[in-house]
DNA sequence: AGATCTGATACCCGCCGGGTATTAGGCTCG
DNA sequence: CGAGCCTAATACCCGGCGGGTATCAGATCT
């Protein structure tokens, strides 16, 4: 019927995230009245109440929650359209590979070497981002392919190829009694009173309650471990945790972690295909590429 | 930086599909000059040439092809946002299940019965569409969940759960010599001179070359088989092919077909979850729900 | 009760999307 | 070889709508 405009979606997302018309307007670089009007118009067009206005700001209705989620993915898709189109016009476009800083270092290096050795292979540009950001970079077109980890990362909506499977270790301060152990169990590490698990921010920027320290980046967490304030369980190959003050102890019953390559469906550019070929050659051929 | 508007994307898609500014403008309900201007603006914003104008219309550049694909998915995402939001506001919203007409009839009936028997289960509305259309219905929000078939359907970008695996049969005219066979092989059915394989339209509406008849719908194909003009290979349970004039012959070496439920990632509504529970109960529990 | 938040309303203006008329460039065909 | 046409592009005008400022209205807290 009547299609929404991305401007309307951007405005709604701003309001839904700020839950405050004034701040949302400021963030958007417009005045508050036009914003109010735009949201009212949007509600009228959809025939749906999106926000419960209150003198203390606004709260999302159930439909509002749905639209927030859908609008984000739609806006990402629009951004991806623009970015990928620009990139397609660039004659010497490099393939952008995104991954978490410090993760799967060894494997990544081998993959990059393999691609570089392939005469017909693409130029690869590596983009590092914080934990959980890879999916968004793929969705909005900032990256072509990602190195991700199951079950850590959310793989919904991407095609993937498994590349490597490994077990996990606990990273503990070198000074802690656990550091001398041969191995530990999940139950043990999750119940160490003086080393509470760190808390990551939720999507809205707030932190869950709990005894552990608040962290926003891997570097912060690494330093907190070195300071003897927390511990964590991660794949054995992670390289951001190899300080002298860190000790890795195998966790016997932690789930195995699969390192994999992920890319947007339908995005079968020749460059991605070449990278996948290199990856397959790397690990000896067996790739399970059935998407779902 | 500067986000595109859905209007621009709609305009571009129209031109890219028609490859003719005049017809595209007519389809959009606007005049030709504003359309030309809009496309020029779009090209200027992206800094990319999208179309090679020629006196006989227009042709897509490489970047244009990329934008056409990306714009379609982006527009679907925007439509989905509107539709799902409207639906979320509907208190007694039924779950829309889309499937190909005639496919997996038995299983679908069992699934619907199972959901109806579940006191807490959702209302389910069944939407039938032609072959290959399910994915689009899911993407643009017209449906919540689809019954699809691997490897027939394109599952890229969806979460899925396998429900049933079956072998395939060849549907041949009852009057044909092959109809009396106990079983056949793929090589045999693909090389029957008087029963050439039917040709389906491509995305742009044109047909590939070949000796077989052109078809657009399952019904057309069913009738053509009954008339002794073609044959086809399909899953054994398909019910659109049980005319008296049809005979099903097992194909020994055809790949097995998996019937599955597919839904958009992140769309974990309670209703979909309830449907999946019913499906799991149906087949006795084992579901492999790892998305990628 | 008044100060001070919040979002909603009123009103005006300038830009931009859309319309009509016309131009410009090739192809076809007599 | 020029007339006619079919294409997209340009020129120009207009109206609607998106955005601005000023103001109102309800609620809460002091």
XYZ file of C-alpha atoms (C1' of nucleotides) in Angstrom:
644
model
C 0.000 0.000 0.000
C 1.687 3.198 1.135
C 5.337 2.502 1.687
C 7.139 4.086 4.580
C 10.068 6.388 3.958
C 13.411 5.771 5.565
C 13.229 9.239 7.088
C 10.170 8.155 9.069
C 11.921 5.007 10.206
C 15.031 6.914 11.251
C 12.913 9.339 13.225
C 11.015 6.573 14.938
C 14.168 4.663 15.814
C 15.652 7.791 17.366
C 12.568 8.362 19.491
C 12.290 4.699 20.398
C 15.899 4.591 21.511
C 15.868 7.854 23.436
C 12.284 7.503 24.678
C 12.334 11.272 24.743
C 11.213 13.518 21.870
C 13.516 16.387 22.742
C 16.697 14.372 22.902
C 15.734 12.381 19.821
C 15.175 15.604 17.888
C 18.529 16.926 19.009
C 20.216 13.712 17.909
C 18.525 13.984 14.532
C 19.500 17.616 14.143
C 15.934 18.878 13.870
C 13.528 20.639 16.212
C 11.136 18.787 18.473
C 7.767 19.847 16.966
C 8.414 18.428 13.484
C 9.515 15.207 15.133
C 6.300 14.943 17.128
C 4.332 15.601 13.988
C 6.287 13.014 12.011
C 5.654 10.330 14.613
C 1.955 11.162 14.753
C 1.832 10.924 10.967
C 3.617 7.585 11.082
C 1.143 6.285 13.637
C -1.741 7.516 11.537
C -0.390 5.878 8.382
C 0.144 2.574 10.117
C -3.112 2.901 11.991
C -1.214 1.807 15.074
C -0.256 3.471 18.327
C 3.521 3.152 18.677
C 4.287 5.140 21.809
C 2.486 5.774 25.050
C 3.240 9.408 25.696
C 3.710 10.280 29.274
C 4.848 13.480 30.939
C 8.058 11.735 31.762
C 8.913 10.844 28.207
C 7.528 8.039 26.139
C 7.238 4.252 26.344
C 7.044 1.776 23.473
C 3.836 -0.136 22.916
C 4.013 -3.752 21.817
C 3.665 -2.665 18.207
C 6.362 -0.078 18.857
C 8.771 -2.772 19.930
C 8.060 -4.679 16.751
C 8.595 -1.624 14.601
C 11.835 -0.764 16.376
C 13.287 -4.161 15.557
C 11.960 -4.192 12.003
C 12.955 -0.600 11.328
C 16.526 -1.268 12.401
C 16.914 -4.164 10.014
C 15.178 -2.239 7.225
C 17.468 0.757 7.715
C 20.472 -1.535 7.745
C 19.285 -3.014 4.475
C 18.960 0.442 2.950
C 22.423 1.421 4.136
C 23.770 -1.811 2.764
C 22.215 -1.062 -0.610
C 24.010 2.272 -0.806
C 27.321 0.996 0.473
C 27.452 -2.108 -1.655
C 26.485 -0.152 -4.745
C 29.253 2.360 -4.161
C 31.667 -0.448 -3.588
C 30.577 -2.301 -6.707
C 31.524 0.737 -8.771
C 34.997 0.859 -7.305
C 37.249 -0.971 -9.761
C 39.886 -2.069 -7.240
C 37.493 -2.759 -4.402
C 38.968 -4.725 -1.550
C 36.935 -7.372 0.231
C 36.193 -6.183 3.756
C 36.492 -8.891 6.384
C 35.303 -8.014 9.867
C 36.197 -9.844 13.048
C 36.466 -9.325 16.769
C 39.811 -7.895 17.817
C 42.070 -10.630 19.147
C 39.902 -13.591 18.187
C 41.123 -16.518 16.096
C 44.348 -14.726 15.349
C 46.251 -17.747 14.090
C 43.478 -18.874 11.798
C 42.882 -15.395 10.458
C 46.535 -14.991 9.625
C 46.561 -18.318 7.788
C 43.434 -17.367 5.889
C 44.860 -14.022 4.840
C 48.103 -15.668 3.744
C 46.156 -18.212 1.740
C 44.163 -15.522 -0.010
C 47.258 -13.439 -0.683
C 48.951 -16.480 -2.191
C 46.060 -16.996 -4.563
C 46.957 -15.057 -7.715
C 43.313 -14.581 -8.658
C 42.265 -13.866 -5.077
C 40.787 -10.570 -3.891
C 42.486 -7.856 -1.906
C 41.305 -8.270 1.670
C 40.902 -5.406 4.079
C 40.531 -6.354 7.740
C 38.090 -4.425 9.898
C 38.241 -5.022 13.637
C 35.268 -4.326 15.831
C 34.032 -4.977 19.318
C 32.213 -8.070 20.372
C 28.744 -8.488 18.867
C 29.233 -5.775 16.268
C 30.096 -8.028 13.336
C 26.525 -8.930 12.457
C 25.566 -5.295 12.158
C 28.567 -4.513 9.950
C 27.524 -7.300 7.630
C 23.905 -6.236 7.611
C 24.507 -2.592 6.805
C 27.108 -3.277 4.159
C 30.210 -2.063 5.974
C 31.715 -5.513 5.570
C 31.417 -8.330 3.047
C 32.308 -11.286 5.215
C 32.862 -11.882 8.923
C 34.778 -14.270 11.108
C 32.321 -15.238 13.820
C 32.016 -17.813 16.551
C 29.249 -20.222 17.362
C 27.599 -20.168 19.877
C 28.879 -16.727 20.873
C 27.666 -14.732 17.902
C 24.179 -14.407 16.518
C 24.283 -16.048 13.096
C 20.645 -15.460 12.236
C 20.180 -14.421 8.649
C 23.612 -15.241 7.313
C 25.097 -17.999 5.258
C 28.061 -19.605 6.979
C 30.886 -22.062 6.534
C 32.478 -23.745 9.543
C 36.219 -23.370 9.535
C 37.537 -24.564 12.852
C 36.395 -26.173 16.092
C 38.177 -25.734 19.406
C 37.617 -26.115 23.111
C 37.556 -23.351 25.674
C 39.826 -22.234 28.457
C 39.308 -20.121 31.523
C 41.484 -17.017 31.694
C 42.327 -16.337 35.339
C 44.743 -13.981 37.064
C 48.190 -15.582 37.432
C 48.056 -14.847 41.140
C 44.829 -16.728 41.774
C 44.699 -20.248 43.268
C 42.838 -21.516 40.195
C 45.841 -20.626 38.034
C 47.777 -23.703 39.129
C 44.973 -26.156 38.289
C 45.336 -28.623 35.426
C 41.726 -28.138 34.448
C 38.481 -26.776 35.820
C 34.753 -27.171 35.256
C 32.160 -24.590 34.346
C 30.532 -25.017 37.732
C 33.811 -24.191 39.436
C 34.593 -21.020 37.527
C 31.072 -19.668 37.682
C 31.046 -19.843 41.469
C 34.301 -18.178 42.464
C 33.298 -15.500 44.980
C 36.330 -13.269 44.568
C 36.244 -13.410 40.764
C 32.688 -12.508 39.730
C 31.851 -12.649 36.024
C 32.022 -9.269 34.281
C 28.849 -7.585 33.075
C 28.466 -6.364 29.486
C 26.076 -3.577 28.529
C 22.715 -4.458 27.040
C 21.568 -3.038 23.733
C 20.191 0.046 25.449
C 23.504 0.761 27.173
C 22.420 -0.179 30.675
C 24.062 -2.934 32.680
C 22.403 -5.929 34.322
C 22.659 -6.156 38.073
C 25.284 -8.339 39.659
C 28.528 -8.380 41.589
C 30.935 -8.348 38.620
C 32.648 -5.271 37.159
C 31.093 -3.404 34.223
C 33.007 -3.627 30.940
C 32.491 -2.220 27.463
C 35.518 -3.515 25.561
C 37.785 -6.526 25.441
C 40.755 -4.400 26.475
C 38.980 -3.334 29.637
C 38.155 -6.926 30.435
C 41.714 -8.076 29.765
C 43.042 -5.496 32.158
C 40.474 -6.388 34.821
C 41.577 -10.024 34.655
C 45.214 -8.971 34.941
C 44.260 -6.924 37.966
C 42.761 -10.014 39.593
C 39.196 -8.717 39.571
C 37.411 -11.208 37.319
C 37.809 -14.249 35.078
C 36.274 -15.461 31.859
C 35.878 -18.487 29.607
C 36.876 -18.140 25.955
C 38.135 -20.208 23.004
C 41.665 -21.451 23.450
C 43.108 -19.580 20.481
C 42.078 -16.059 21.514
C 45.119 -13.869 21.521
C 43.896 -10.786 23.317
C 44.426 -12.642 26.599
C 48.051 -13.555 26.565
C 49.390 -11.060 29.065
C 52.003 -12.285 31.518
C 49.411 -11.730 34.229
C 46.974 -14.145 32.556
C 46.853 -17.914 32.908
C 44.730 -20.161 30.699
C 43.194 -23.263 32.306
C 41.272 -25.751 30.174
C 37.580 -25.999 30.999
C 36.589 -29.609 30.596
C 32.840 -29.255 30.190
C 32.510 -25.965 28.283
C 30.800 -26.237 24.896
C 33.099 -26.308 21.904
C 33.429 -23.143 19.885
C 33.190 -23.153 16.114
C 34.996 -20.478 14.195
C 33.222 -19.769 10.935
C 32.935 -17.404 8.028
C 29.594 -15.632 7.645
C 28.261 -13.466 4.824
C 24.928 -11.987 3.808
C 22.768 -14.346 1.786
C 22.498 -13.481 -1.912
C 25.777 -11.629 -1.598
C 27.663 -14.149 -3.648
C 30.211 -11.791 -5.078
C 33.140 -13.416 -6.875
C 35.439 -12.006 -4.214
C 33.560 -13.746 -1.391
C 33.520 -16.941 -3.399
C 37.294 -16.737 -3.858
C 37.775 -16.216 -0.141
C 35.629 -19.254 0.608
C 37.680 -21.313 -1.819
C 40.836 -20.259 -0.026
C 39.245 -21.139 3.303
C 38.229 -24.547 2.009
C 41.737 -25.204 0.703
C 43.079 -24.136 4.077
C 41.250 -26.745 6.074
C 41.435 -29.438 3.463
C 38.232 -29.151 1.568
C 35.226 -30.285 3.560
C 32.835 -27.381 3.752
C 29.178 -27.669 4.638
C 27.641 -24.782 2.783
C 23.979 -25.555 2.982
C 22.631 -22.284 4.380
C 19.896 -23.204 6.798
C 26.297 9.290 5.377
C 23.217 10.410 3.483
C 20.650 7.673 3.614
C 18.610 6.832 0.578
C 14.857 7.196 0.640
C 12.610 4.304 -0.242
C 11.050 6.464 -2.944
C 14.394 6.609 -4.724
C 14.801 2.864 -4.422
C 11.299 2.215 -5.742
C 11.967 4.481 -8.684
C 15.250 2.820 -9.462
C 13.789 -0.661 -9.245
C 11.037 0.329 -11.654
C 13.529 1.685 -14.175
C 15.881 -1.243 -13.704
C 13.081 -3.705 -14.301
C 11.557 -1.923 -17.283
C 14.851 -0.682 -18.702
C 12.771 2.135 -20.110
C 12.124 5.469 -18.396
C 8.753 6.062 -20.006
C 7.235 2.725 -19.087
C 8.758 2.862 -15.609
C 7.234 6.294 -15.048
C 3.869 5.047 -16.210
C 4.102 2.100 -13.844
C 4.949 4.448 -10.985
C 2.114 6.776 -11.832
C 4.325 9.793 -12.437
C 5.638 11.590 -15.505
C 8.896 10.716 -17.195
C 10.936 13.897 -16.556
C 10.773 13.733 -12.736
C 11.788 10.098 -12.963
C 14.842 10.935 -15.058
C 15.748 13.654 -12.619
C 15.333 11.346 -9.631
C 17.613 8.722 -11.137
C 20.252 11.328 -11.986
C 20.036 12.581 -8.411
C 20.395 9.051 -7.116
C 23.456 8.490 -9.274
C 24.931 11.771 -8.133
C 24.351 10.919 -4.461
C 25.921 7.516 -4.774
C 28.653 8.875 -6.997
C 28.031 5.909 -9.232
C 26.704 5.446 -12.749
C 23.790 3.002 -12.520
C 22.432 2.939 -16.057
C 23.967 3.244 -19.493
C 21.420 5.327 -21.327
C 20.995 4.417 -24.923
C 18.493 5.562 -27.511
C 16.815 2.233 -27.209
C 16.213 2.457 -23.518
C 18.686 1.808 -20.751
C 21.001 -0.967 -19.591
C 22.186 -1.690 -16.070
C 25.825 -1.171 -15.203
C 27.532 -3.604 -12.846
C 26.797 -1.286 -9.942
C 23.217 -1.044 -11.185
C 22.820 -4.787 -10.933
C 24.080 -4.685 -7.369
C 21.705 -1.890 -6.443
C 18.763 -3.672 -8.033
C 19.338 -6.721 -5.867
C 20.034 -4.737 -2.716
C 17.162 -2.346 -3.283
C 14.703 -5.201 -3.644
C 15.696 -6.710 -0.325
C 15.744 -3.298 1.343
C 12.264 -2.487 0.067
C 11.044 -5.866 1.222
C 12.457 -5.125 4.647
C 10.644 -1.795 4.755
C 7.375 -3.394 3.699
C 7.892 -6.057 6.310
C 8.369 -3.404 8.974
C 5.035 -1.812 8.150
C 3.141 -5.064 7.824
C 4.501 -6.694 10.946
C 3.876 -3.562 12.958
C 0.277 -3.400 11.818
C -0.109 -7.062 12.596
C 1.456 -6.704 16.029
C -1.227 -4.192 16.935
C -3.983 -6.580 15.998
C -5.063 -8.316 19.207
C -6.350 -11.512 17.612
C -3.723 -11.730 14.918
C -3.548 -15.069 13.202
C -0.213 -16.585 12.290
C 0.156 -16.586 8.504
C 1.700 -19.744 7.101
C 2.607 -19.697 3.428
C 3.248 -22.736 1.258
C 3.158 -23.863 -2.331
C -0.253 -25.044 -3.425
C -0.421 -28.827 -3.401
C 2.892 -29.474 -1.680
C 3.238 -31.566 1.473
C -0.493 -31.729 1.875
C -0.535 -34.598 4.350
C 2.093 -33.062 6.561
C 0.516 -29.642 6.458
C -2.808 -31.054 7.502
C -1.215 -32.899 10.411
C 0.615 -29.753 11.448
C -2.527 -27.651 11.364
C -4.416 -30.278 13.349
C -1.642 -30.382 15.917
C -1.692 -26.613 16.328
C -5.471 -26.531 16.543
C -5.351 -29.192 19.240
C -2.931 -27.109 21.284
C -5.127 -25.011 23.600
C -2.476 -22.290 23.868
C -1.600 -22.468 20.198
C -2.083 -19.619 17.724
C -4.752 -19.224 15.079
C -3.147 -20.209 11.800
C -4.107 -18.732 8.469
C -2.860 -20.569 5.393
C -1.678 -18.581 2.395
C -1.037 -20.483 -0.804
C 1.276 -19.126 -3.444
C 3.090 -20.200 -6.555
C 6.443 -21.888 -6.639
C 9.333 -19.741 -5.467
C 7.122 -17.030 -4.005
C 7.320 -18.117 -0.373
C 10.654 -16.486 0.336
C 9.392 -13.124 -0.834
C 6.236 -13.397 1.276
C 8.372 -14.043 4.320
C 10.754 -11.232 3.500
C 8.155 -8.561 2.971
C 6.077 -9.521 5.971
C 3.054 -11.004 4.233
C 3.687 -14.277 6.053
C 5.193 -15.301 9.378
C 6.351 -18.786 8.566
C 6.642 -20.905 5.427
C 6.627 -24.547 4.501
C 9.516 -24.895 2.073
C 11.514 -27.664 0.463
C 15.221 -28.243 0.249
C 16.847 -28.207 -2.277
C 14.000 -26.696 -4.305
C 13.564 -23.445 -2.429
C 16.085 -20.770 -1.671
C 16.519 -20.792 2.085
C 19.087 -18.019 2.241
C 18.472 -15.673 5.117
C 15.949 -17.698 7.058
C 16.009 -19.837 10.151
C 14.654 -23.314 9.487
C 13.633 -26.537 11.109
C 13.602 -29.784 9.138
C 10.305 -31.584 9.456
C 10.276 -34.419 6.988
C 12.496 -36.174 4.464
C 11.176 -38.064 1.464
C 12.273 -39.395 -1.892
C 11.080 -38.228 -5.265
C 8.909 -39.672 -8.005
C 8.531 -38.928 -11.666
C 5.036 -37.869 -12.725
C 4.404 -39.164 -16.221
C 1.317 -39.366 -18.421
C -0.575 -42.603 -17.794
C -0.444 -43.343 -21.515
C 3.337 -43.176 -21.778
C 5.572 -46.289 -21.874
C 7.442 -45.072 -18.779
C 4.206 -45.306 -16.781
C 4.460 -49.074 -16.460
C 8.016 -49.045 -15.099
C 8.749 -50.073 -11.503
C 11.326 -47.313 -11.153
C 13.403 -45.004 -13.294
C 16.627 -43.031 -13.045
C 17.232 -39.330 -13.444
C 19.210 -39.961 -16.615
C 16.248 -41.796 -18.119
C 13.619 -39.152 -17.413
C 15.804 -36.249 -18.456
C 16.373 -37.749 -21.885
C 12.869 -38.673 -23.038
C 12.528 -37.016 -26.462
C 8.738 -36.866 -26.554
C 8.442 -35.564 -22.974
C 10.765 -32.528 -22.744
C 11.077 -30.830 -19.351
C 8.855 -27.768 -18.968
C 10.411 -24.316 -18.785
C 9.633 -21.876 -15.953
C 9.953 -18.115 -16.343
C 13.028 -16.386 -14.989
C 12.782 -13.498 -12.553
C 12.456 -11.038 -15.424
C 9.544 -12.940 -16.921
C 11.384 -14.310 -19.947
C 11.773 -18.020 -20.611
C 14.991 -19.938 -21.210
C 15.368 -21.605 -24.582
C 14.582 -25.270 -24.961
C 12.157 -27.779 -26.391
C 9.806 -28.014 -23.399
C 6.498 -26.154 -23.000
C 6.408 -22.826 -21.141
C 4.533 -22.849 -17.807
C 3.772 -20.268 -15.168
C 1.756 -22.233 -12.620
C 1.539 -25.702 -11.168
C -1.946 -26.133 -12.578
C -0.707 -25.487 -16.081
C 2.042 -28.016 -15.604
C -0.332 -30.612 -14.174
C -2.558 -30.282 -17.177
C 0.361 -30.494 -19.594
C 1.436 -33.770 -18.003
C -2.089 -35.093 -18.233
C -2.076 -34.143 -21.899
C 1.077 -36.188 -22.427
C 3.280 -33.227 -23.267
C 5.846 -33.278 -20.482
C 6.936 -34.979 -17.255
C 8.475 -33.853 -14.007
C 10.214 -35.096 -10.867
C 8.759 -34.075 -7.508
C 8.546 -35.230 -3.888
C 6.382 -38.299 -3.434
C 3.804 -36.595 -1.223
C 2.822 -33.777 -3.573
C -0.905 -33.834 -4.020
C -1.388 -31.497 -6.959
C -0.385 -34.374 -9.272
C -2.878 -37.094 -8.511
C -5.056 -36.837 -11.571
C -6.258 -40.117 -13.104
C -4.095 -39.239 -16.102
C -0.969 -39.085 -13.952
C 1.276 -41.977 -12.912
C 4.000 -41.668 -10.278
C 7.158 -43.711 -10.806
C 9.884 -43.732 -8.130
C 13.146 -42.167 -9.220
C 15.928 -44.168 -7.642
C 18.766 -41.672 -7.828
C 16.977 -38.343 -7.314
C 18.161 -36.339 -4.304
C 15.958 -36.575 -1.247
C 13.692 -33.667 -0.499
C 13.468 -32.146 2.955
C 10.253 -30.443 3.964
C 10.942 -27.738 6.490
C 9.536 -24.735 8.279
C 11.262 -21.421 7.602
C 10.843 -18.032 9.245
C 12.653 -14.714 9.262
C 15.513 -14.555 11.747
C 14.842 -12.416 14.816
C 11.153 -12.941 14.239
C 10.739 -15.158 17.243
C 7.186 -14.271 18.032
C 5.464 -16.459 20.612
C 3.082 -17.642 17.914
C 5.906 -18.929 15.725
C 7.491 -20.580 18.733
C 4.204 -22.336 19.523
C 3.950 -23.560 15.945
C 7.475 -24.924 16.122
C 6.646 -26.734 19.328
C 3.658 -28.329 17.652
C 5.849 -29.324 14.716
C 8.420 -30.854 17.030
C 5.742 -32.820 18.882
C 4.441 -33.967 15.534
C 7.600 -35.661 14.416
C 8.653 -36.839 17.801
C 10.952 -34.174 19.065
C 14.264 -34.102 17.232
C 14.637 -30.651 15.741
C 17.919 -29.175 14.563
C 17.377 -25.495 15.127
C 20.866 -24.129 14.805
C 20.248 -21.320 12.312
C 23.261 -21.181 10.026
C 0.775 28.248 43.455
C 4.519 28.670 40.467
C 8.587 26.741 38.252
C 9.788 23.488 35.088
C 9.676 19.698 32.799
C 7.238 17.016 29.097
C 4.886 16.582 24.236
C 1.238 18.905 21.240
C -0.528 22.792 18.474
C -0.411 26.910 15.470
C 1.490 29.207 11.964
C 4.744 30.518 8.385
C 8.269 29.700 4.934
C 11.386 27.716 1.629
C 12.662 23.655 -0.716
C 11.874 19.942 -3.457
C 9.088 16.616 -5.876
C 5.964 16.614 -9.605
C 3.662 18.558 -13.738
C 3.806 20.476 -18.738
C 6.347 22.007 -22.632
C 10.277 21.648 -25.109
C 14.914 20.257 -26.605
C 18.519 17.080 -28.206
C 20.257 13.098 -30.157
C 19.830 8.682 -33.081
C 17.504 5.319 -35.555
C 14.472 4.045 -39.312
C 12.453 4.522 -43.564
C 10.648 6.563 -47.632
C 19.628 12.120 -47.508
C 16.209 14.419 -44.881
C 11.569 13.724 -42.391
C 9.592 11.619 -38.660
C 9.747 9.111 -34.470
C 11.251 7.533 -30.187
C 14.253 7.952 -26.689
C 15.983 10.605 -22.403
C 17.299 15.246 -20.815
C 16.392 20.181 -19.877
C 13.653 24.323 -18.583
C 10.377 26.255 -15.919
C 6.476 26.699 -12.771
C 3.635 25.366 -8.879
C 1.844 23.284 -4.710
C 2.567 20.443 -0.762
C 5.148 19.115 2.820
C 9.018 19.072 5.902
C 11.161 22.122 8.968
C 11.509 26.360 11.763
C 9.839 29.568 15.856
C 6.478 30.691 19.185
C 3.173 29.039 22.160
C 0.074 26.035 24.675
C -1.261 22.334 27.885
C -0.836 18.841 31.287
C 1.812 16.818 35.139
C 5.112 16.753 38.760
C 7.948 18.636 42.309
C 9.222 22.113 45.223
